[in-house]
Tab-separated table of C-alpha atoms in Angstrom:
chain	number	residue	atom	x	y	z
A	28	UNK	CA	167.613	51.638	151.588
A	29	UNK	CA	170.829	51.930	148.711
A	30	UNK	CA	173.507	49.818	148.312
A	31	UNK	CA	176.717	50.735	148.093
A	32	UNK	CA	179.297	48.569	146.574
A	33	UNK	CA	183.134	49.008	147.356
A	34	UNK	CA	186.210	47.667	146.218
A	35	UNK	CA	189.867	47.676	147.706
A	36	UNK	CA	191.097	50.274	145.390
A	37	UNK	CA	188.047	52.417	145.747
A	38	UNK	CA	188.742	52.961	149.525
A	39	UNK	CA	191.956	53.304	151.874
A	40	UNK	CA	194.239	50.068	151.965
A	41	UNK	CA	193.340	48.802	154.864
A	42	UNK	CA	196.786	46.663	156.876
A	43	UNK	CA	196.458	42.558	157.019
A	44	UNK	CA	196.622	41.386	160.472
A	45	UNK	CA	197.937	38.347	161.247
A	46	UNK	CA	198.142	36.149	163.921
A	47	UNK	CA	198.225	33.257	166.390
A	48	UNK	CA	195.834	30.481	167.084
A	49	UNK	CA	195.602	27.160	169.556
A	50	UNK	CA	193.206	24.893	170.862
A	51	UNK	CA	191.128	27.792	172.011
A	52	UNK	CA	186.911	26.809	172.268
A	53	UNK	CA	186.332	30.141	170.588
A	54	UNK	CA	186.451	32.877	167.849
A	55	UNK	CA	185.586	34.282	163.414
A	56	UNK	CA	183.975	36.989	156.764
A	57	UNK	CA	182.345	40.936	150.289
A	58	UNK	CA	181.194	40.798	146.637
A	59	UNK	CA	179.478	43.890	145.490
A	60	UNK	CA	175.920	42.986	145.597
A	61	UNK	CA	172.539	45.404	145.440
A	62	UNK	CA	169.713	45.725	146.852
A	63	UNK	CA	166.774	48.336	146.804
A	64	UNK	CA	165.089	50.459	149.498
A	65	UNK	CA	163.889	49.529	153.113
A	66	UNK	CA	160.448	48.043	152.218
A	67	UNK	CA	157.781	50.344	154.196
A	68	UNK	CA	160.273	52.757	155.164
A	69	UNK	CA	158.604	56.215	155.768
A	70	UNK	CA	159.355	59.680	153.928
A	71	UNK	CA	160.635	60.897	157.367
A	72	UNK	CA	162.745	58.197	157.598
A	73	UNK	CA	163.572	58.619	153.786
A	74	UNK	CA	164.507	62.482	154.529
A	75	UNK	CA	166.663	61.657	157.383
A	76	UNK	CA	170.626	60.698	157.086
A	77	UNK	CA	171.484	57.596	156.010
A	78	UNK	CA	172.944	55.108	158.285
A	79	UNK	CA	175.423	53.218	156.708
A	80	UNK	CA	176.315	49.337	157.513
A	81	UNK	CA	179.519	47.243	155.894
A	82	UNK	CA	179.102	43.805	155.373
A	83	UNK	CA	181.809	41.203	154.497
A	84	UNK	CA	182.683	39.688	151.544
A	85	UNK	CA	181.091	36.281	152.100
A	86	UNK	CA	178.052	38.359	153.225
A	87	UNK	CA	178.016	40.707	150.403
A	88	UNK	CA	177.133	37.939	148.036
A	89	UNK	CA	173.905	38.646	145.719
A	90	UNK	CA	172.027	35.810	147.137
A	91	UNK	CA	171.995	37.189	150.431
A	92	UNK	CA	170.698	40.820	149.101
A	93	UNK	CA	167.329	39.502	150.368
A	94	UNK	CA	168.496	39.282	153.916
A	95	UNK	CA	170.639	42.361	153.938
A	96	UNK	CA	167.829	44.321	152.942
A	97	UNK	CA	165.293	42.658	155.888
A	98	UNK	CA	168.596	43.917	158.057
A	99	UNK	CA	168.123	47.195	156.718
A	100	UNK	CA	164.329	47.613	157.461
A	101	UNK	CA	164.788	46.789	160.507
A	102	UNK	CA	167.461	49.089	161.484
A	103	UNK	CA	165.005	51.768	159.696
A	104	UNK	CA	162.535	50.697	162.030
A	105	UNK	CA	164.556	50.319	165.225
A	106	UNK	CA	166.310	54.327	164.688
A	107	UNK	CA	164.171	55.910	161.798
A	108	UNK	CA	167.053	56.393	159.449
A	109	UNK	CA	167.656	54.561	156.219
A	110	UNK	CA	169.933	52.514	155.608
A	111	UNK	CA	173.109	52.158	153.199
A	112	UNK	CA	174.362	48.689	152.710
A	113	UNK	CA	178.099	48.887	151.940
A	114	UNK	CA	179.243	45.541	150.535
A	115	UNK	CA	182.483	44.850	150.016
A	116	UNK	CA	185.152	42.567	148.160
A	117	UNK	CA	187.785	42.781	150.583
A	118	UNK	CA	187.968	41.959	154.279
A	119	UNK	CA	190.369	45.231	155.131
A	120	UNK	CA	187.940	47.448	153.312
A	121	UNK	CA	184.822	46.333	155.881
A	122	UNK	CA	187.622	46.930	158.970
A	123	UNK	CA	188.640	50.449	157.721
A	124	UNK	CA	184.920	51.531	156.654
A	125	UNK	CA	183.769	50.891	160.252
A	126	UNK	CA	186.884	52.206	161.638
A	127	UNK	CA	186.965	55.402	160.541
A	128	UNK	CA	183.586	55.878	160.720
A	129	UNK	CA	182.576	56.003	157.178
A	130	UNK	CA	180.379	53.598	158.489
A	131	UNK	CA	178.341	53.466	161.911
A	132	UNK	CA	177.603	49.981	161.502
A	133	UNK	CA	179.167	46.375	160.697
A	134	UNK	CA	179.139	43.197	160.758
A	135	UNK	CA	182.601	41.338	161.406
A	136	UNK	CA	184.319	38.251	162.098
A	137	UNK	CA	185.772	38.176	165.737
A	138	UNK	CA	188.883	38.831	164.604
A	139	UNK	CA	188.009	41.628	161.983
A	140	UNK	CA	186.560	43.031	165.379
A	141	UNK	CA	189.821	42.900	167.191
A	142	UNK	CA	191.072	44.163	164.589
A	143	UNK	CA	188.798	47.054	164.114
A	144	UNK	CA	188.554	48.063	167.559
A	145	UNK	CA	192.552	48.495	167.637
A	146	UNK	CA	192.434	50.562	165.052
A	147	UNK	CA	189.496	52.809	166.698
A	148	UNK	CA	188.688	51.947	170.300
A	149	UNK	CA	184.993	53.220	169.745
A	150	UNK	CA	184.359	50.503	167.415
A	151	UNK	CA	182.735	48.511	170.060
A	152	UNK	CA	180.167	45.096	169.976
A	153	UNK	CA	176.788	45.458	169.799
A	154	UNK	CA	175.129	41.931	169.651
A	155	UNK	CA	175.434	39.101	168.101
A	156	UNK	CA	173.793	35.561	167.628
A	157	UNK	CA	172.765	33.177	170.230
A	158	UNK	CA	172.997	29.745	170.760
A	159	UNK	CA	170.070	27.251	170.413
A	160	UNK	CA	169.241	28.477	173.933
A	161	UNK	CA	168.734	32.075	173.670
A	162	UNK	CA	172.066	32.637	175.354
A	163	UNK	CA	176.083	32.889	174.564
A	164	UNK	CA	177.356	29.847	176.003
A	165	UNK	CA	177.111	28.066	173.050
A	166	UNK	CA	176.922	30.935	170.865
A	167	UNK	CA	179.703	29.803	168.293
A	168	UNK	CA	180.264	28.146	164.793
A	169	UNK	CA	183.519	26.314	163.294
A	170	UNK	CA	186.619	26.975	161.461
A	171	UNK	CA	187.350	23.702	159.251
A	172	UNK	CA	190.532	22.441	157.908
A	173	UNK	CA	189.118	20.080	154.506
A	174	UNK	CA	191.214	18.109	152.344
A	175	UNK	CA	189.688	16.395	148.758
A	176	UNK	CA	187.889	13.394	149.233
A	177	UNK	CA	190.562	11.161	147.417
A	178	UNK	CA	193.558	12.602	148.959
A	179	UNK	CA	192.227	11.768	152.652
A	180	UNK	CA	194.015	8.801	153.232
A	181	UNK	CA	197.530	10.463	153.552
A	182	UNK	CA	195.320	12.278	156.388
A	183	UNK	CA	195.123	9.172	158.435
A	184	UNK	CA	195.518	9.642	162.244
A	185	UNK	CA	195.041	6.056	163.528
A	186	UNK	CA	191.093	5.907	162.967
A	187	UNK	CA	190.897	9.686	162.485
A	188	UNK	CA	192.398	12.008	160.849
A	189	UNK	CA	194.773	14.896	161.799
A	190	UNK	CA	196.393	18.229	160.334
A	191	UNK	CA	200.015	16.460	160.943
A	192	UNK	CA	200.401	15.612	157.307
A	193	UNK	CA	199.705	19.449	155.760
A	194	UNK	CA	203.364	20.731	156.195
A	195	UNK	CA	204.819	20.704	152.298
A	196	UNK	CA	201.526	20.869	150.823
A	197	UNK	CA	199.599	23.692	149.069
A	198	UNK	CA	197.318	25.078	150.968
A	199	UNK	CA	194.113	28.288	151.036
A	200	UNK	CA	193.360	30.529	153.457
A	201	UNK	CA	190.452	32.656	153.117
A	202	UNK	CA	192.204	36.465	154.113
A	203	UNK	CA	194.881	37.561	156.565
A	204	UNK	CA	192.188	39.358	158.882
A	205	UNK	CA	189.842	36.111	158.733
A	206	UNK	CA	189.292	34.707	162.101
A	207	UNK	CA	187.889	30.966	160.990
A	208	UNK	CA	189.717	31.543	157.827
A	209	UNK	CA	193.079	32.301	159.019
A	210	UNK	CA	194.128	33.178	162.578
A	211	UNK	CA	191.918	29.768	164.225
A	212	UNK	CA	193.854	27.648	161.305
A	213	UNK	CA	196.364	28.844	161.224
A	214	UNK	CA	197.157	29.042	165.269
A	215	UNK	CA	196.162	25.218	165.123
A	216	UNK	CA	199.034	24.305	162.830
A	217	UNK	CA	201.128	26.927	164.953
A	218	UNK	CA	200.190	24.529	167.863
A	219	UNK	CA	200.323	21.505	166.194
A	220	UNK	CA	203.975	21.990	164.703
A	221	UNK	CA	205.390	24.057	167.329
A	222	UNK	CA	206.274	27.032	165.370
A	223	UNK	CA	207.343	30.254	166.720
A	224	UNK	CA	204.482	32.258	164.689
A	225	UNK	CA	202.043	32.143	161.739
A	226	UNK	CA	203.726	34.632	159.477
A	227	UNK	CA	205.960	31.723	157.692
A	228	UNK	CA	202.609	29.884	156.900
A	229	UNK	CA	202.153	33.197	154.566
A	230	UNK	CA	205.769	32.642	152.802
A	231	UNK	CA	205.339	30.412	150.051
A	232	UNK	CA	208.355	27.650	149.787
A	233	UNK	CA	208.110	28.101	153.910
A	234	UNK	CA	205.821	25.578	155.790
A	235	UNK	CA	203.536	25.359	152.547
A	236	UNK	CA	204.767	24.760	149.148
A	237	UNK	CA	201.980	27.501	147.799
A	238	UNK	CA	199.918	29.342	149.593
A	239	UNK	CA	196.779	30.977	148.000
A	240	UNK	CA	193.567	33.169	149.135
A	241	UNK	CA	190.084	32.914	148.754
A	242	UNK	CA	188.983	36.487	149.651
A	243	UNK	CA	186.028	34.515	151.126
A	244	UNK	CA	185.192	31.037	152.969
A	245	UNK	CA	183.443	29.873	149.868
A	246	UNK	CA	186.318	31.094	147.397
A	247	UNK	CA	188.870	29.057	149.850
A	248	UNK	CA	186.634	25.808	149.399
A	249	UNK	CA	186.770	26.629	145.745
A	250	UNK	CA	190.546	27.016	145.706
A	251	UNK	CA	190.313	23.335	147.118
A	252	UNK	CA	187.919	21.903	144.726
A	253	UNK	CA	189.767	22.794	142.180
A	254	UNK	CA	192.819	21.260	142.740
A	255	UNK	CA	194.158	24.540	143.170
A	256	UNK	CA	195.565	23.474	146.558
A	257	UNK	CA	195.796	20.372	148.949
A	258	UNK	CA	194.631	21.930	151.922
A	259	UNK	CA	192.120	24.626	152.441
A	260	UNK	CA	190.368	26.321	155.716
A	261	UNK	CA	187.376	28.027	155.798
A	262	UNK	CA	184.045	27.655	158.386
A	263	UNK	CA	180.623	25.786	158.422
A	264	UNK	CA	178.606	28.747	157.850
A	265	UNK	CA	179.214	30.658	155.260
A	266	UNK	CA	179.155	27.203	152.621
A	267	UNK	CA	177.061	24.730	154.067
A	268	UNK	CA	174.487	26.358	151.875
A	269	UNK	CA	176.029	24.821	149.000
A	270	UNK	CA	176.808	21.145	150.457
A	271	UNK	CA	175.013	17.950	151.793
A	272	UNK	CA	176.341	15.835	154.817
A	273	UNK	CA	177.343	12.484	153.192
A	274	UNK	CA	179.293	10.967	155.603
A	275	UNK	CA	179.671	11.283	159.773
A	276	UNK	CA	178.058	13.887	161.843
A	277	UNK	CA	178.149	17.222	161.133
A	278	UNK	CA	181.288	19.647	162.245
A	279	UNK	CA	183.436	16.230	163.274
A	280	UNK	CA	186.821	15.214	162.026
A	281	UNK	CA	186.027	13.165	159.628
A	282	UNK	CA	182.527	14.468	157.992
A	283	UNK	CA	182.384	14.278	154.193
A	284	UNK	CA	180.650	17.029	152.422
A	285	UNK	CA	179.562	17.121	148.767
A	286	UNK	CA	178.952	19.842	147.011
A	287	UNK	CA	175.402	19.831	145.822
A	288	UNK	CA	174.084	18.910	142.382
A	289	UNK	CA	172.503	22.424	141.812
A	290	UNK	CA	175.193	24.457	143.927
A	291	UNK	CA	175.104	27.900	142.473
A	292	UNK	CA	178.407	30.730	141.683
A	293	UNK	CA	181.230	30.239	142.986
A	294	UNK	CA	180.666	26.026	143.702
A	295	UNK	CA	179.050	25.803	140.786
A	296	UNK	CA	182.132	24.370	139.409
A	297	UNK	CA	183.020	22.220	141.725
A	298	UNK	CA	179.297	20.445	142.023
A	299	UNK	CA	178.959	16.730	143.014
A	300	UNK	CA	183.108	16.662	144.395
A	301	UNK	CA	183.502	15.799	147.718
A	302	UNK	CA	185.721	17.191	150.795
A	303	UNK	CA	186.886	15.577	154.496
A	304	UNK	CA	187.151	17.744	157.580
A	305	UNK	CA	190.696	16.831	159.071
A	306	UNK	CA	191.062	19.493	161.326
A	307	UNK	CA	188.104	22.051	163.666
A	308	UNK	CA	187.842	24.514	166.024
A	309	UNK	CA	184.607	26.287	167.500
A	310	UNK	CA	185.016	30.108	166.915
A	311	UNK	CA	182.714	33.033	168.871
A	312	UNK	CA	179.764	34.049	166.957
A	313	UNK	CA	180.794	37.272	164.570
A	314	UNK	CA	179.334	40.535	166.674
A	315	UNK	CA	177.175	43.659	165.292
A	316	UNK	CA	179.207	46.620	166.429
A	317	UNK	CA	179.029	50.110	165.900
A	318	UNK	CA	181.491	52.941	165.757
A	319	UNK	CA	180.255	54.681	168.696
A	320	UNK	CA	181.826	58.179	167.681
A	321	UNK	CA	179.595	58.099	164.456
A	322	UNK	CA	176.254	57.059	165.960
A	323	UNK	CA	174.132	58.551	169.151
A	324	UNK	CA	173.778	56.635	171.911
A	325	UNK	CA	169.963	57.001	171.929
A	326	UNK	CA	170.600	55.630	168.520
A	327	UNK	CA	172.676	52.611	169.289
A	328	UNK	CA	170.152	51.988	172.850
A	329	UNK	CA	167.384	51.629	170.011
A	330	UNK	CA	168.600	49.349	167.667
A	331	UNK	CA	170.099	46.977	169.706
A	332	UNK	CA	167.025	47.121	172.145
A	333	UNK	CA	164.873	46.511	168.381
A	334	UNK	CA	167.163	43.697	167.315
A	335	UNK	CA	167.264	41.485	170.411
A	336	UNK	CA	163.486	41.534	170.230
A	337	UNK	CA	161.188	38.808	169.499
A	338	UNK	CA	160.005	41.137	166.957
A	339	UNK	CA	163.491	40.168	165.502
A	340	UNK	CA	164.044	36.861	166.641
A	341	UNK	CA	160.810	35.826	164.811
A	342	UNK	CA	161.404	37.673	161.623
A	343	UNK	CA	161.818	34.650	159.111
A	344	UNK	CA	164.063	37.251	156.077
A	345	UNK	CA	166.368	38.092	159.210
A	346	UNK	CA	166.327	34.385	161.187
A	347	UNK	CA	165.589	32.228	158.020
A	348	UNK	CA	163.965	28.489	158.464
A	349	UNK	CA	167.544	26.015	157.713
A	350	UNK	CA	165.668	23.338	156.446
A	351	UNK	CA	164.303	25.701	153.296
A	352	UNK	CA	166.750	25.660	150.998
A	353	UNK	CA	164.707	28.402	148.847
A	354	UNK	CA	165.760	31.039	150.863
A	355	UNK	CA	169.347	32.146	151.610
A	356	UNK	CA	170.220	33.799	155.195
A	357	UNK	CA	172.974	35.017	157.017
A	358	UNK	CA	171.219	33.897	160.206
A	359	UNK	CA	169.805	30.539	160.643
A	360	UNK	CA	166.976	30.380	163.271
A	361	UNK	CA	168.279	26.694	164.609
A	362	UNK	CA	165.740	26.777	167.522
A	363	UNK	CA	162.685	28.692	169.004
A	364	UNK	CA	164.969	29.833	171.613
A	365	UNK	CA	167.328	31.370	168.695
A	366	UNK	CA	167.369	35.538	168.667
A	367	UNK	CA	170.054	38.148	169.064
A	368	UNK	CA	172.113	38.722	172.634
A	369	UNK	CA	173.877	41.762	173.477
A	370	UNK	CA	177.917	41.229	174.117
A	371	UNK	CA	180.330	43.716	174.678
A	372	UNK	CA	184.322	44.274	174.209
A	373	UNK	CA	184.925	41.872	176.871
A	374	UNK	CA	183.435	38.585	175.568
A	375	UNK	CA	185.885	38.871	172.535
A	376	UNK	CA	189.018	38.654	174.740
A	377	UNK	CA	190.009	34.940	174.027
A	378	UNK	CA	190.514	36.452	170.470
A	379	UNK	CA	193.104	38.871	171.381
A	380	UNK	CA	194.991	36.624	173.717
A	381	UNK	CA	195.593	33.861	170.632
A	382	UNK	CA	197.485	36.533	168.678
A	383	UNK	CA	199.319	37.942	172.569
């Protein structure tokens, strides 16, 4: 399998979509990384056209080229073809590339898939994750609003905390077409203040006093960290890989995360300083979709049919073990029960109708 990095100016500007949010129980996020061929891919399949998938930026990092690459094999496996792994620096770039077809694969946020499919109405979902259960209902993860450890207390809802403090402050997003790092945040402060849209959060002087982008969930916690800004948003899974629980149960207002001793690039910096959740929402599990105008349907039948396997669901490079912090995974096999589902267009709705 190759690897194929892109950047922004490389490919077409893609357009930033922005949007509305509110207390909604569900929605959803590239570096240029490498990785080699499909391991026990065949010379058929190495003869054959390549199949090309986009990943995100937060999935494009080089410490998940491991996992992309088990993705890879097994789409080789499921279809026969090889496969290209397009990673990505920017959000818009992922949208476009499986947009207008340039690739047949991706995977997306919810909202980059709202997105997507507007642009192209055969960009349609595949499959995505499941919940501890094998099934959708609780097929979701979270979009966090964090604040610095020491600056909590002007946070303080009663015994809680609350997002009614943020307006005047600085404050990250992670990109404009993020759906846990911008439209679920960023409709809960819509909500929360009563304002007629989220486009002033983006105008710097507006609501916020700065506002700032990560380009990825881990580069907004970073912006945070810092001291870059006061506020930042960005989800659970895409940096709990660098934190410990310190404080409170997991995904609940009021959880304290450090960032770990040994954290590597990009939290190395920021290793041993501690965040509060003040503000979260559960957002649908990101879907695999295709572009079905660039891809067979005997094509698409097989790799979804391959993926929602147990063949799949028990691979440990594609559904890695959370408690081994060795091994880095885009996929977290949280139960026995945990495997691939197939969704369709429909089961994304709630996303459209918080930016109607």
């Amino acid at each position: 399998m190759s690897n194929h990095a892109i950047n922004r100016r490389d490919f077409i500007k893609g357009s930033a979509a922005l949007a509305a949010f509110g207390a909604f129980a569900a929605l959803t996020g590239c570096t240029a990384g490498g990785s080699g061929a499909a391991a026990g891919s065949s010379d058929d399949a190495d003869k054959a056209e390549e199949l090309t998938m986009v990943w995100l930026p937060d999935n494009s990092a080089a410490d998940l080229t491991a996992a992309r690459d088990a993705f890879g094999a097994a789409i080789t496996a499921a279809c026969g073809r090889p496969a290209k792994l397009m990673t990505t620096t920017d959000y818009n770039v992922a949208i476009e590339a499986i947009a207008s077809g340039n690739a047949q694969m991706a995977l997306l946020g919810a909202e980059g898939y709202v997105q997507a499919n507007k642009k192209n109405k055969a960009v349609q979902a595949a499959f995505t994750n499941s919940d501890d259960e094998g099934g959708l209902e609780g097929a979701c993860y979270y979009s966090r609003i964090c604040v610095r450890k020491e600056d909590a207390d002007a946070y303080k809802d009663g015994d809680g905390y609350s997002i009614a403090n943020v307006e005047g402050k600085s404050f990250s997003f992670v990109s404009a077409t993020s759906t846990s790092g911008f439209k679920v945040p960023s409709s809960a402060i819509v909500s929360e203040f009563g304002l007629d849209g989220s486009d002033v959060l983006l105008e710097p002087g507006s609501f916020f006093s700065e506002v700032l982008f990560g380009n990825s969930h881990a580069g907004s916690c970073v912006n945070l960290m810092s001291g870059d800004v006061d506020a930042a948003a960005f989800d659970d899974v895409d940096v709990d890989m660098y934190l410990d629980l310190v404080e409170g149960e997991k995904n609940t207002v009021g959880a304290v995360y450090k960032v770990k001793d040994d954290a590597e690039a990009p939290l190395d910096s920021a290793r041993g300083k501690e965040f509060v959740i003040v503000g979260i929402t559960p957002v649908l599990n990101a879907p695999v979709c295709f572009n079905n105008d660039a891809i067979s349907e005997e094509e698409r039948t097989k790799i979804v049919g391959y993926f929602c396997s147990d063949e799949v669901s028990n691979n440990p490079q594609i559904f890695v073990d959370p408690d081994d912090e060795s091994v880095k995974g885009i996929f977290e096999k949280d139960s026995e029960k945990t495997c691939f589902v197939e969704v369709d267009d429909a089961w994304y709705e709630p996303i459209r109708k918080l930016g109607a």
